[in-house]
Amino acid sequence: MDSHKYIQHQFIKRTIKKRYTALLDGYIKSNEGVIDLPLILDVDDRPRQMVCFENGKSSRTKWEVVERRKRYTRINFYPVTGRTHQLRVHASHPKGLNTPIIGDDLYGKKGDRLHLHAAFISFLHPKTKEKVTFESEAPF
């Protein structure tokens, strides 16, 4: 199996571990949870995604609060699935966290940047089969 297929297989089997850090534009009261909202492309407003319980694809995100400030909440997202805009929709949607990511011009308010950062990934190396891990602290 070539390298690309080996890593792709890990994504499909959901064995790759990922963590994203985000700064949300509001105060989240709960400490952790799981968001399970099916997503589908909004064909009338591309590239926006929307929640659709009839035809949407399964979309699950685990989350935990890292820090609370007066008007902001730092959160870690652990996506179980990997849908387009999944974390952005799960943060902003009323049936999700109902609190958009700071700087999200599609699902919240435009800002200087989207405060969403890929902070951690771990997977098996396609050649050595050893676990490799990459970590990067959020710059916000």
Tab-separated table of C-alpha atoms in Angstrom:
chain	number	residue	atom	x	y	z
A	1	MET	CA	0.000	0.000	0.000
A	2	ASP	CA	1.430	3.402	-0.925
A	3	SER	CA	1.868	6.152	1.692
A	4	HIS	CA	-1.160	8.199	0.673
A	5	LYS	CA	-3.491	5.203	0.801
A	6	TYR	CA	-2.060	4.085	4.146
A	7	ILE	CA	-2.745	7.462	5.759
A	8	GLN	CA	-6.120	7.785	3.999
A	9	HIS	CA	-7.050	4.366	5.405
A	10	GLN	CA	-6.283	5.654	8.931
A	11	PHE	CA	-8.613	8.629	8.376
A	12	ILE	CA	-11.365	6.313	7.097
A	13	LYS	CA	-10.947	3.970	10.089
A	14	ARG	CA	-10.858	7.024	12.416
A	15	THR	CA	-7.618	5.931	14.075
A	16	ILE	CA	-5.918	9.299	13.514
A	17	LYS	CA	-6.158	11.464	16.642
A	18	LYS	CA	-6.784	15.205	16.077
A	19	ARG	CA	-7.293	18.226	18.295
A	20	TYR	CA	-8.224	21.730	17.226
A	21	THR	CA	-8.173	24.809	19.440
A	22	ALA	CA	-10.692	27.598	18.905
A	23	LEU	CA	-11.615	30.869	20.534
A	24	LEU	CA	-15.400	31.225	20.660
A	25	ASP	CA	-17.189	34.571	20.630
A	26	GLY	CA	-19.077	34.079	23.892
A	27	TYR	CA	-19.206	32.258	27.207
A	28	ILE	CA	-19.787	28.490	27.236
A	29	LYS	CA	-21.245	27.327	30.571
A	30	SER	CA	-20.804	23.548	30.187
A	31	ASN	CA	-17.342	22.007	30.515
A	32	GLU	CA	-17.516	19.333	27.815
A	33	GLY	CA	-19.830	17.456	25.517
A	34	VAL	CA	-20.516	15.889	22.137
A	35	ILE	CA	-22.211	17.594	19.208
A	36	ASP	CA	-23.984	15.294	16.750
A	37	LEU	CA	-25.502	17.327	13.907
A	38	PRO	CA	-25.686	15.936	10.345
A	39	LEU	CA	-24.316	18.291	7.666
A	40	ILE	CA	-25.048	18.906	4.008
A	41	LEU	CA	-23.946	21.532	1.483
A	42	ASP	CA	-26.280	24.528	1.253
A	43	VAL	CA	-26.616	24.497	-2.552
A	44	ASP	CA	-28.192	27.965	-2.517
A	45	ASP	CA	-25.331	29.482	-0.505
A	46	ARG	CA	-22.059	27.701	-1.326
A	47	PRO	CA	-19.663	26.949	0.365
A	48	ARG	CA	-21.843	27.190	3.472
A	49	GLN	CA	-22.876	23.917	5.092
A	50	MET	CA	-26.135	23.427	6.950
A	51	VAL	CA	-27.653	21.005	9.425
A	52	CYS	CA	-30.101	18.598	7.785
A	53	PHE	CA	-31.554	15.717	9.769
A	54	GLU	CA	-33.142	14.144	6.661
A	55	ASN	CA	-30.266	14.115	4.152
A	56	GLY	CA	-27.163	15.311	6.033
A	57	LYS	CA	-24.115	13.129	6.583
A	58	SER	CA	-23.236	12.066	10.109
A	59	SER	CA	-21.078	14.671	11.822
A	60	ARG	CA	-19.796	14.302	15.408
A	61	THR	CA	-17.464	16.481	17.472
A	62	LYS	CA	-16.276	16.019	21.056
A	63	TRP	CA	-15.323	19.238	22.839
A	64	GLU	CA	-13.983	20.571	26.125
A	65	VAL	CA	-13.533	24.042	27.566
A	66	VAL	CA	-9.910	25.010	28.206
A	67	GLU	CA	-10.330	28.595	29.444
A	68	ARG	CA	-13.109	31.089	30.050
A	69	ARG	CA	-12.796	34.854	29.761
A	70	LYS	CA	-15.514	37.465	30.170
A	71	ARG	CA	-16.579	37.459	26.521
A	72	TYR	CA	-14.653	34.495	25.080
A	73	THR	CA	-14.189	30.767	25.608
A	74	ARG	CA	-11.116	28.800	24.529
A	75	ILE	CA	-12.139	25.307	23.560
A	76	ASN	CA	-10.590	22.092	22.268
A	77	PHE	CA	-12.435	20.244	19.526
A	78	TYR	CA	-11.883	16.534	18.850
A	79	PRO	CA	-13.623	15.747	15.548
A	80	VAL	CA	-14.897	12.181	15.257
A	81	THR	CA	-15.889	12.725	11.626
A	82	GLY	CA	-14.300	15.149	9.180
A	83	ARG	CA	-16.997	17.029	7.296
A	84	THR	CA	-16.436	20.345	5.521
A	85	HIS	CA	-16.810	23.248	8.003
A	86	GLN	CA	-17.837	20.751	10.699
A	87	LEU	CA	-16.225	22.563	13.635
A	88	ARG	CA	-17.422	25.965	12.437
A	89	VAL	CA	-21.051	24.805	12.113
A	90	HIS	CA	-20.991	22.817	15.364
A	91	ALA	CA	-19.717	25.889	17.217
A	92	SER	CA	-22.215	28.360	15.738
A	93	HIS	CA	-25.409	26.331	15.289
A	94	PRO	CA	-28.195	26.816	17.911
A	95	LYS	CA	-28.317	23.032	18.461
A	96	GLY	CA	-24.512	22.956	18.822
A	97	LEU	CA	-22.659	25.427	21.042
A	98	ASN	CA	-24.595	28.408	19.665
A	99	THR	CA	-21.373	30.439	19.842
A	100	PRO	CA	-19.408	31.063	16.618
A	101	ILE	CA	-15.633	30.964	16.348
A	102	ILE	CA	-14.102	34.447	16.471
A	103	GLY	CA	-13.397	35.690	12.954
A	104	ASP	CA	-15.702	33.193	11.214
A	105	ASP	CA	-16.981	35.171	8.230
A	106	LEU	CA	-19.456	32.432	7.163
A	107	TYR	CA	-21.097	31.418	10.437
A	108	GLY	CA	-20.261	34.339	12.733
A	109	LYS	CA	-18.672	37.769	12.360
A	110	LYS	CA	-15.789	38.626	10.066
A	111	GLY	CA	-12.547	39.394	11.907
A	112	ASP	CA	-8.837	39.709	11.314
A	113	ARG	CA	-8.530	35.900	11.203
A	114	LEU	CA	-10.422	32.721	11.948
A	115	HIS	CA	-9.488	31.700	15.493
A	116	LEU	CA	-9.372	27.980	14.741
A	117	HIS	CA	-6.050	26.138	14.901
A	118	ALA	CA	-5.010	22.547	14.137
A	119	ALA	CA	-3.099	21.941	17.380
A	120	PHE	CA	-2.405	18.190	17.406
A	121	ILE	CA	-2.343	15.159	15.122
A	122	SER	CA	-1.112	11.621	15.739
A	123	PHE	CA	-1.018	8.703	13.289
A	124	LEU	CA	1.036	5.688	12.221
A	125	HIS	CA	3.881	6.493	9.825
A	126	PRO	CA	3.211	4.801	6.461
A	127	LYS	CA	6.724	3.313	6.133
A	128	THR	CA	7.978	2.678	9.686
A	129	LYS	CA	4.533	1.976	11.199
A	130	GLU	CA	5.666	3.969	14.242
A	131	LYS	CA	3.329	6.448	15.901
A	132	VAL	CA	4.163	10.039	14.918
A	133	THR	CA	2.786	13.078	16.687
A	134	PHE	CA	2.812	16.753	15.747
A	135	GLU	CA	1.748	19.505	18.110
A	136	SER	CA	1.489	23.263	17.625
A	137	GLU	CA	0.234	25.758	20.179
A	138	ALA	CA	-2.494	28.111	18.996
A	139	PRO	CA	-1.131	31.606	18.217
A	140	PHE	CA	-4.100	33.306	19.891
